[in-house]
Amino acid sequence: MPSRSANRPPSSPDLTAYDLLAPHLSGGKDSAVMMAVFIEAAQAADMDERVNSYYASLGVLSWPPVVFDGIRYPGVSELAALQSAAFGVPADRHVEVGRHPDANDGPEFIALQEQVWETLKKDPRKEPEMTRHSGLALRDGCTDHN
């Protein structure tokens, strides 16, 4: 028989036992909720100075910044950095990590990025036929290739 109630959450880890507290941010809503809980716990333990957030980039597969109708929307890398700043983590304690060529490295990166985009144009990730069989409706902007 467990010593704690099934309705009671497990106890939190002792944050004072860690030299580094490193939450991963993806720029999405789940990251924002996680970061709110994480920062609250770090502040309660007086350990918020040990928080260093990071974003694990997927390189050319990460959603880039987009300009639509004259409005610039940030990519996921920038969203993760904005999330980190919104929760009080200084910019020098947020890093982007990844195993991909850096965008500033020149032609190899640009060629790889163009190759990925051309492939995605030719071979969409989700075919409408699969969508119809699953019972899901096509989303706005999706075309039927039949």
Short mmCIF file of N, CA and C in Angstrom, two decimals:
data_model
loop_
_atom_site.label_atom_id
_atom_site.label_comp_id
_atom_site.label_asym_id
_atom_site.label_seq_id
_atom_site.Cartn_x
_atom_site.Cartn_y
_atom_site.Cartn_z
N MET A 1 0.84 -1.17 0.00
CA MET A 1 0.00 0.00 0.00
C MET A 1 0.89 1.24 0.00
N PRO A 2 0.64 2.19 -0.92
CA PRO A 2 1.46 3.40 -0.95
C PRO A 2 1.30 4.22 0.32
N SER A 3 2.36 4.91 0.70
CA SER A 3 2.31 5.70 1.92
C SER A 3 1.62 7.04 1.72
N ARG A 4 1.37 7.44 0.46
CA ARG A 4 0.68 8.71 0.23
C ARG A 4 -0.62 8.47 -0.53
N SER A 5 -1.52 9.40 -0.43
CA SER A 5 -2.80 9.31 -1.11
C SER A 5 -2.61 9.35 -2.62
N ALA A 6 -3.44 8.62 -3.35
CA ALA A 6 -3.35 8.63 -4.81
C ALA A 6 -3.71 9.99 -5.38
N ASN A 7 -4.44 10.81 -4.64
CA ASN A 7 -4.84 12.13 -5.11
C ASN A 7 -3.79 13.20 -4.82
N ARG A 8 -2.83 12.92 -3.99
CA ARG A 8 -1.82 13.91 -3.64
C ARG A 8 -0.62 13.78 -4.59
N PRO A 9 -0.19 14.89 -5.18
CA PRO A 9 0.95 14.81 -6.10
C PRO A 9 2.23 14.46 -5.35
N PRO A 10 3.20 13.89 -6.06
CA PRO A 10 4.47 13.56 -5.42
C PRO A 10 5.17 14.84 -4.97
N SER A 11 6.05 14.70 -4.01
CA SER A 11 6.77 15.87 -3.52
C SER A 11 7.71 16.40 -4.60
N SER A 12 8.01 17.66 -4.53
CA SER A 12 8.90 18.30 -5.50
C SER A 12 10.34 17.98 -5.17
N PRO A 13 11.21 18.03 -6.20
CA PRO A 13 12.64 17.80 -5.92
C PRO A 13 13.21 18.97 -5.10
N ASP A 14 14.27 18.70 -4.38
CA ASP A 14 14.97 19.73 -3.60
C ASP A 14 15.85 20.53 -4.55
N LEU A 15 15.37 21.70 -5.00
CA LEU A 15 16.11 22.49 -5.98
C LEU A 15 17.44 23.01 -5.45
N THR A 16 17.58 23.09 -4.14
CA THR A 16 18.84 23.56 -3.57
C THR A 16 19.97 22.55 -3.76
N ALA A 17 19.64 21.34 -4.12
CA ALA A 17 20.65 20.30 -4.33
C ALA A 17 21.30 20.38 -5.72
N TYR A 18 20.82 21.30 -6.57
CA TYR A 18 21.32 21.39 -7.95
C TYR A 18 22.14 22.65 -8.15
N ASP A 19 23.23 22.51 -8.90
CA ASP A 19 24.06 23.66 -9.26
C ASP A 19 23.43 24.45 -10.40
N LEU A 20 22.69 23.76 -11.26
CA LEU A 20 22.11 24.38 -12.45
C LEU A 20 20.68 23.89 -12.61
N LEU A 21 19.77 24.82 -12.85
CA LEU A 21 18.38 24.49 -13.13
C LEU A 21 18.14 24.91 -14.57
N ALA A 22 17.89 23.94 -15.46
CA ALA A 22 17.86 24.23 -16.90
C ALA A 22 16.58 23.73 -17.57
N PRO A 23 15.51 24.51 -17.49
CA PRO A 23 14.28 24.12 -18.20
C PRO A 23 14.42 24.33 -19.71
N HIS A 24 13.85 23.41 -20.47
CA HIS A 24 13.84 23.53 -21.93
C HIS A 24 12.56 24.24 -22.35
N LEU A 25 12.71 25.25 -23.21
CA LEU A 25 11.56 25.99 -23.73
C LEU A 25 11.44 25.74 -25.22
N SER A 26 10.20 25.49 -25.68
CA SER A 26 9.97 25.29 -27.11
C SER A 26 9.27 26.48 -27.75
N GLY A 27 8.86 27.43 -26.94
CA GLY A 27 8.14 28.58 -27.46
C GLY A 27 6.63 28.40 -27.46
N GLY A 28 6.14 27.23 -27.09
CA GLY A 28 4.71 26.94 -27.11
C GLY A 28 4.03 27.16 -25.77
N LYS A 29 2.73 26.92 -25.77
CA LYS A 29 1.93 27.17 -24.56
C LYS A 29 2.31 26.23 -23.41
N ASP A 30 2.68 25.00 -23.72
CA ASP A 30 3.07 24.07 -22.65
C ASP A 30 4.34 24.55 -21.96
N SER A 31 5.26 25.11 -22.74
CA SER A 31 6.50 25.64 -22.16
C SER A 31 6.21 26.81 -21.24
N ALA A 32 5.25 27.64 -21.63
CA ALA A 32 4.91 28.80 -20.79
C ALA A 32 4.36 28.35 -19.44
N VAL A 33 3.50 27.35 -19.46
CA VAL A 33 2.93 26.83 -18.21
C VAL A 33 4.03 26.18 -17.37
N MET A 34 4.85 25.36 -18.00
CA MET A 34 5.94 24.70 -17.29
C MET A 34 6.87 25.73 -16.66
N MET A 35 7.20 26.79 -17.43
CA MET A 35 8.13 27.80 -16.93
C MET A 35 7.53 28.57 -15.76
N ALA A 36 6.23 28.83 -15.80
CA ALA A 36 5.58 29.52 -14.68
C ALA A 36 5.71 28.70 -13.39
N VAL A 37 5.44 27.41 -13.48
CA VAL A 37 5.55 26.51 -12.32
C VAL A 37 7.01 26.39 -11.88
N PHE A 38 7.90 26.27 -12.86
CA PHE A 38 9.33 26.10 -12.58
C PHE A 38 9.90 27.32 -11.87
N ILE A 39 9.63 28.51 -12.40
CA ILE A 39 10.15 29.75 -11.80
C ILE A 39 9.57 29.96 -10.41
N GLU A 40 8.29 29.66 -10.24
CA GLU A 40 7.67 29.79 -8.91
C GLU A 40 8.39 28.90 -7.89
N ALA A 41 8.69 27.66 -8.29
CA ALA A 41 9.39 26.74 -7.39
C ALA A 41 10.82 27.22 -7.12
N ALA A 42 11.48 27.71 -8.16
CA ALA A 42 12.86 28.19 -7.99
C ALA A 42 12.90 29.42 -7.07
N GLN A 43 11.94 30.33 -7.23
CA GLN A 43 11.88 31.51 -6.37
C GLN A 43 11.56 31.12 -4.93
N ALA A 44 10.65 30.16 -4.74
CA ALA A 44 10.30 29.70 -3.39
C ALA A 44 11.51 29.10 -2.68
N ALA A 45 12.39 28.46 -3.46
CA ALA A 45 13.60 27.85 -2.89
C ALA A 45 14.77 28.83 -2.88
N ASP A 46 14.52 30.08 -3.32
CA ASP A 46 15.56 31.12 -3.44
C ASP A 46 16.70 30.64 -4.36
N MET A 47 16.30 29.99 -5.46
CA MET A 47 17.27 29.42 -6.40
C MET A 47 17.10 29.97 -7.82
N ASP A 48 16.33 31.05 -7.98
CA ASP A 48 16.06 31.54 -9.33
C ASP A 48 17.32 32.06 -10.03
N GLU A 49 18.37 32.37 -9.30
CA GLU A 49 19.63 32.80 -9.92
C GLU A 49 20.36 31.64 -10.60
N ARG A 50 19.94 30.41 -10.32
CA ARG A 50 20.56 29.24 -10.95
C ARG A 50 19.81 28.77 -12.20
N VAL A 51 18.72 29.47 -12.55
CA VAL A 51 17.92 29.07 -13.72
C VAL A 51 18.58 29.58 -15.00
N ASN A 52 18.88 28.65 -15.90
CA ASN A 52 19.39 28.94 -17.24
C ASN A 52 18.51 28.17 -18.21
N SER A 53 17.70 28.87 -18.99
CA SER A 53 16.81 28.18 -19.92
C SER A 53 17.51 27.90 -21.24
N TYR A 54 16.96 26.95 -21.99
CA TYR A 54 17.55 26.66 -23.30
C TYR A 54 16.46 26.24 -24.28
N TYR A 55 16.79 26.40 -25.54
CA TYR A 55 15.94 25.96 -26.64
C TYR A 55 16.77 25.01 -27.49
N ALA A 56 16.29 23.79 -27.70
CA ALA A 56 17.00 22.80 -28.52
C ALA A 56 16.49 22.93 -29.95
N SER A 57 17.27 23.60 -30.77
CA SER A 57 16.87 23.88 -32.15
C SER A 57 16.91 22.63 -33.02
N LEU A 58 15.99 22.58 -33.96
CA LEU A 58 15.97 21.51 -34.96
C LEU A 58 16.55 22.00 -36.28
N GLY A 59 17.24 23.12 -36.23
CA GLY A 59 17.86 23.66 -37.44
C GLY A 59 16.83 24.07 -38.46
N VAL A 60 16.98 23.59 -39.70
CA VAL A 60 16.08 23.99 -40.78
C VAL A 60 14.65 23.49 -40.56
N LEU A 61 14.46 22.56 -39.65
CA LEU A 61 13.11 22.07 -39.37
C LEU A 61 12.38 22.92 -38.34
N SER A 62 13.09 23.82 -37.67
CA SER A 62 12.44 24.73 -36.72
C SER A 62 11.69 25.80 -37.50
N TRP A 63 10.52 26.16 -37.01
CA TRP A 63 9.69 27.14 -37.70
C TRP A 63 10.40 28.49 -37.68
N PRO A 64 10.64 29.09 -38.86
CA PRO A 64 11.35 30.37 -38.93
C PRO A 64 10.40 31.55 -38.71
N PRO A 65 10.95 32.76 -38.53
CA PRO A 65 10.09 33.94 -38.50
C PRO A 65 9.36 34.09 -39.83
N VAL A 66 8.15 34.64 -39.79
CA VAL A 66 7.33 34.78 -40.99
C VAL A 66 6.77 36.20 -41.04
N VAL A 67 6.74 36.77 -42.24
CA VAL A 67 6.07 38.05 -42.44
C VAL A 67 4.82 37.77 -43.25
N PHE A 68 3.68 38.14 -42.68
CA PHE A 68 2.40 37.93 -43.35
C PHE A 68 1.61 39.21 -43.28
N ASP A 69 1.17 39.69 -44.42
CA ASP A 69 0.35 40.90 -44.50
C ASP A 69 1.05 42.07 -43.80
N GLY A 70 2.38 42.13 -43.97
CA GLY A 70 3.16 43.22 -43.41
C GLY A 70 3.48 43.10 -41.93
N ILE A 71 3.05 42.01 -41.29
CA ILE A 71 3.32 41.81 -39.87
C ILE A 71 4.34 40.69 -39.71
N ARG A 72 5.38 40.95 -38.91
CA ARG A 72 6.40 39.94 -38.66
C ARG A 72 6.01 39.11 -37.43
N TYR A 73 6.01 37.79 -37.63
CA TYR A 73 5.73 36.86 -36.54
C TYR A 73 7.02 36.11 -36.23
N PRO A 74 7.39 36.01 -34.94
CA PRO A 74 8.66 35.37 -34.59
C PRO A 74 8.64 33.86 -34.82
N GLY A 75 9.82 33.30 -35.08
CA GLY A 75 9.97 31.86 -35.18
C GLY A 75 10.07 31.25 -33.79
N VAL A 76 10.14 29.93 -33.71
CA VAL A 76 10.14 29.27 -32.40
C VAL A 76 11.37 29.59 -31.56
N SER A 77 12.51 29.78 -32.20
CA SER A 77 13.72 30.12 -31.45
C SER A 77 13.53 31.44 -30.71
N GLU A 78 12.99 32.43 -31.43
CA GLU A 78 12.74 33.73 -30.84
C GLU A 78 11.63 33.66 -29.78
N LEU A 79 10.60 32.86 -30.04
CA LEU A 79 9.52 32.70 -29.06
C LEU A 79 10.06 32.12 -27.75
N ALA A 80 10.95 31.14 -27.85
CA ALA A 80 11.53 30.55 -26.64
C ALA A 80 12.34 31.59 -25.86
N ALA A 81 13.10 32.42 -26.58
CA ALA A 81 13.88 33.47 -25.92
C ALA A 81 12.95 34.50 -25.26
N LEU A 82 11.85 34.84 -25.95
CA LEU A 82 10.88 35.78 -25.38
C LEU A 82 10.21 35.21 -24.14
N GLN A 83 9.91 33.91 -24.16
CA GLN A 83 9.33 33.26 -22.98
C GLN A 83 10.29 33.35 -21.80
N SER A 84 11.54 33.04 -22.06
CA SER A 84 12.54 33.07 -21.01
C SER A 84 12.62 34.46 -20.38
N ALA A 85 12.67 35.48 -21.22
CA ALA A 85 12.74 36.87 -20.74
C ALA A 85 11.48 37.25 -19.97
N ALA A 86 10.33 36.79 -20.44
CA ALA A 86 9.06 37.11 -19.78
C ALA A 86 9.01 36.58 -18.35
N PHE A 87 9.74 35.51 -18.08
CA PHE A 87 9.76 34.94 -16.73
C PHE A 87 10.97 35.41 -15.92
N GLY A 88 11.66 36.44 -16.43
CA GLY A 88 12.73 37.06 -15.65
C GLY A 88 14.11 36.46 -15.81
N VAL A 89 14.29 35.53 -16.74
CA VAL A 89 15.62 34.97 -16.97
C VAL A 89 16.37 35.93 -17.90
N PRO A 90 17.53 36.46 -17.44
CA PRO A 90 18.28 37.39 -18.28
C PRO A 90 18.72 36.74 -19.60
N ALA A 91 18.85 37.55 -20.64
CA ALA A 91 19.20 37.04 -21.98
C ALA A 91 20.49 36.24 -21.98
N ASP A 92 21.45 36.60 -21.13
CA ASP A 92 22.72 35.87 -21.11
C ASP A 92 22.60 34.50 -20.42
N ARG A 93 21.42 34.19 -19.87
CA ARG A 93 21.20 32.88 -19.27
C ARG A 93 20.17 32.06 -20.04
N HIS A 94 19.95 32.44 -21.29
CA HIS A 94 19.12 31.64 -22.21
C HIS A 94 19.97 31.32 -23.42
N VAL A 95 20.03 30.04 -23.78
CA VAL A 95 20.86 29.64 -24.92
C VAL A 95 20.05 28.78 -25.89
N GLU A 96 20.50 28.80 -27.13
CA GLU A 96 19.95 27.91 -28.14
C GLU A 96 21.02 26.88 -28.43
N VAL A 97 20.64 25.62 -28.35
CA VAL A 97 21.58 24.54 -28.63
C VAL A 97 21.05 23.73 -29.80
N GLY A 98 21.93 23.05 -30.49
CA GLY A 98 21.51 22.20 -31.59
C GLY A 98 22.69 21.58 -32.29
N ARG A 99 22.41 20.58 -33.06
CA ARG A 99 23.44 19.89 -33.85
C ARG A 99 23.14 20.14 -35.31
N HIS A 100 23.30 21.36 -35.71
CA HIS A 100 23.01 21.76 -37.08
C HIS A 100 23.94 22.90 -37.46
N PRO A 101 24.12 23.13 -38.76
CA PRO A 101 24.97 24.26 -39.16
C PRO A 101 24.33 25.57 -38.72
N ASP A 102 25.12 26.49 -38.29
CA ASP A 102 24.61 27.79 -37.87
C ASP A 102 24.20 28.61 -39.10
N ALA A 103 23.14 29.37 -38.96
CA ALA A 103 22.63 30.16 -40.08
C ALA A 103 23.68 31.14 -40.59
N ASN A 104 24.62 31.53 -39.76
CA ASN A 104 25.63 32.48 -40.19
C ASN A 104 26.83 31.80 -40.86
N ASP A 105 26.79 30.49 -41.00
CA ASP A 105 27.92 29.78 -41.58
C ASP A 105 27.96 29.82 -43.09
N GLY A 106 26.92 30.35 -43.71
CA GLY A 106 27.00 30.59 -45.13
C GLY A 106 26.26 29.63 -46.02
N PRO A 107 26.84 29.38 -47.21
CA PRO A 107 26.13 28.70 -48.29
C PRO A 107 25.67 27.28 -48.00
N GLU A 108 26.39 26.54 -47.16
CA GLU A 108 25.98 25.16 -46.86
C GLU A 108 24.61 25.16 -46.17
N PHE A 109 24.45 26.07 -45.22
CA PHE A 109 23.18 26.14 -44.50
C PHE A 109 22.05 26.56 -45.44
N ILE A 110 22.30 27.58 -46.25
CA ILE A 110 21.26 28.08 -47.17
C ILE A 110 20.87 26.97 -48.15
N ALA A 111 21.85 26.24 -48.68
CA ALA A 111 21.57 25.16 -49.62
C ALA A 111 20.73 24.07 -48.96
N LEU A 112 21.07 23.71 -47.72
CA LEU A 112 20.32 22.69 -46.99
C LEU A 112 18.89 23.17 -46.72
N GLN A 113 18.74 24.42 -46.32
CA GLN A 113 17.42 24.97 -46.06
C GLN A 113 16.56 24.98 -47.33
N GLU A 114 17.13 25.37 -48.46
CA GLU A 114 16.39 25.37 -49.73
C GLU A 114 15.99 23.95 -50.12
N GLN A 115 16.88 23.00 -49.89
CA GLN A 115 16.59 21.60 -50.21
C GLN A 115 15.40 21.10 -49.37
N VAL A 116 15.38 21.43 -48.10
CA VAL A 116 14.27 21.01 -47.23
C VAL A 116 12.96 21.62 -47.71
N TRP A 117 12.96 22.94 -47.99
CA TRP A 117 11.74 23.61 -48.43
C TRP A 117 11.25 23.06 -49.76
N GLU A 118 12.14 22.78 -50.71
CA GLU A 118 11.74 22.23 -52.00
C GLU A 118 11.14 20.83 -51.83
N THR A 119 11.72 20.04 -50.94
CA THR A 119 11.19 18.70 -50.67
C THR A 119 9.80 18.79 -50.07
N LEU A 120 9.59 19.72 -49.13
CA LEU A 120 8.28 19.87 -48.51
C LEU A 120 7.23 20.33 -49.51
N LYS A 121 7.64 21.16 -50.48
CA LYS A 121 6.69 21.60 -51.51
C LYS A 121 6.24 20.43 -52.37
N LYS A 122 7.17 19.53 -52.69
CA LYS A 122 6.87 18.39 -53.57
C LYS A 122 6.12 17.28 -52.84
N ASP A 123 6.43 17.09 -51.57
CA ASP A 123 5.89 15.96 -50.82
C ASP A 123 5.33 16.45 -49.49
N PRO A 124 4.05 16.89 -49.46
CA PRO A 124 3.49 17.40 -48.21
C PRO A 124 3.53 16.33 -47.11
N ARG A 125 3.60 16.79 -45.89
CA ARG A 125 3.71 15.86 -44.75
C ARG A 125 2.45 15.06 -44.51
N LYS A 126 1.28 15.64 -44.79
CA LYS A 126 0.04 14.94 -44.51
C LYS A 126 -0.84 14.99 -45.75
N GLU A 127 -1.05 13.86 -46.35
CA GLU A 127 -1.85 13.80 -47.57
C GLU A 127 -3.33 13.90 -47.23
N PRO A 128 -4.11 14.63 -48.02
CA PRO A 128 -5.55 14.74 -47.77
C PRO A 128 -6.25 13.38 -47.74
N GLU A 129 -5.80 12.42 -48.55
CA GLU A 129 -6.41 11.09 -48.58
C GLU A 129 -6.35 10.46 -47.18
N MET A 130 -5.23 10.62 -46.50
CA MET A 130 -5.10 10.07 -45.14
C MET A 130 -6.05 10.79 -44.21
N THR A 131 -6.23 12.08 -44.42
CA THR A 131 -7.13 12.87 -43.58
C THR A 131 -8.57 12.40 -43.74
N ARG A 132 -8.99 12.16 -44.99
CA ARG A 132 -10.36 11.71 -45.23
C ARG A 132 -10.63 10.38 -44.54
N HIS A 133 -9.68 9.44 -44.61
CA HIS A 133 -9.89 8.13 -44.00
C HIS A 133 -9.91 8.19 -42.48
N SER A 134 -9.31 9.23 -41.92
CA SER A 134 -9.29 9.34 -40.46
C SER A 134 -10.56 10.00 -39.93
N GLY A 135 -11.38 10.54 -40.85
CA GLY A 135 -12.61 11.21 -40.43
C GLY A 135 -12.40 12.67 -40.10
N LEU A 136 -11.18 13.19 -40.32
CA LEU A 136 -10.90 14.60 -40.05
C LEU A 136 -11.16 15.44 -41.29
N ALA A 137 -11.61 16.65 -41.10
CA ALA A 137 -11.85 17.56 -42.22
C ALA A 137 -10.54 18.22 -42.63
N LEU A 138 -10.46 18.61 -43.91
CA LEU A 138 -9.29 19.36 -44.37
C LEU A 138 -9.30 20.73 -43.71
N ARG A 139 -8.14 21.23 -43.35
CA ARG A 139 -8.02 22.56 -42.76
C ARG A 139 -8.00 23.60 -43.86
N ASP A 140 -8.35 24.83 -43.49
CA ASP A 140 -8.28 25.94 -44.44
C ASP A 140 -6.88 26.01 -45.04
N GLY A 141 -6.80 26.19 -46.34
CA GLY A 141 -5.52 26.29 -47.01
C GLY A 141 -5.00 24.97 -47.53
N CYS A 142 -5.53 23.83 -47.07
CA CYS A 142 -5.12 22.53 -47.57
C CYS A 142 -5.89 22.25 -48.87
N THR A 143 -5.22 21.66 -49.80
CA THR A 143 -5.88 21.36 -51.06
C THR A 143 -5.98 19.87 -51.25
N ASP A 144 -7.01 19.46 -51.96
CA ASP A 144 -7.19 18.06 -52.30
C ASP A 144 -6.41 17.81 -53.57
N HIS A 145 -5.50 16.86 -53.59
CA HIS A 145 -4.64 16.59 -54.74
C HIS A 145 -5.27 15.63 -55.73
N ASN A 146 -6.54 15.27 -55.57
CA ASN A 146 -7.20 14.36 -56.50
C ASN A 146 -7.89 15.10 -57.60
#
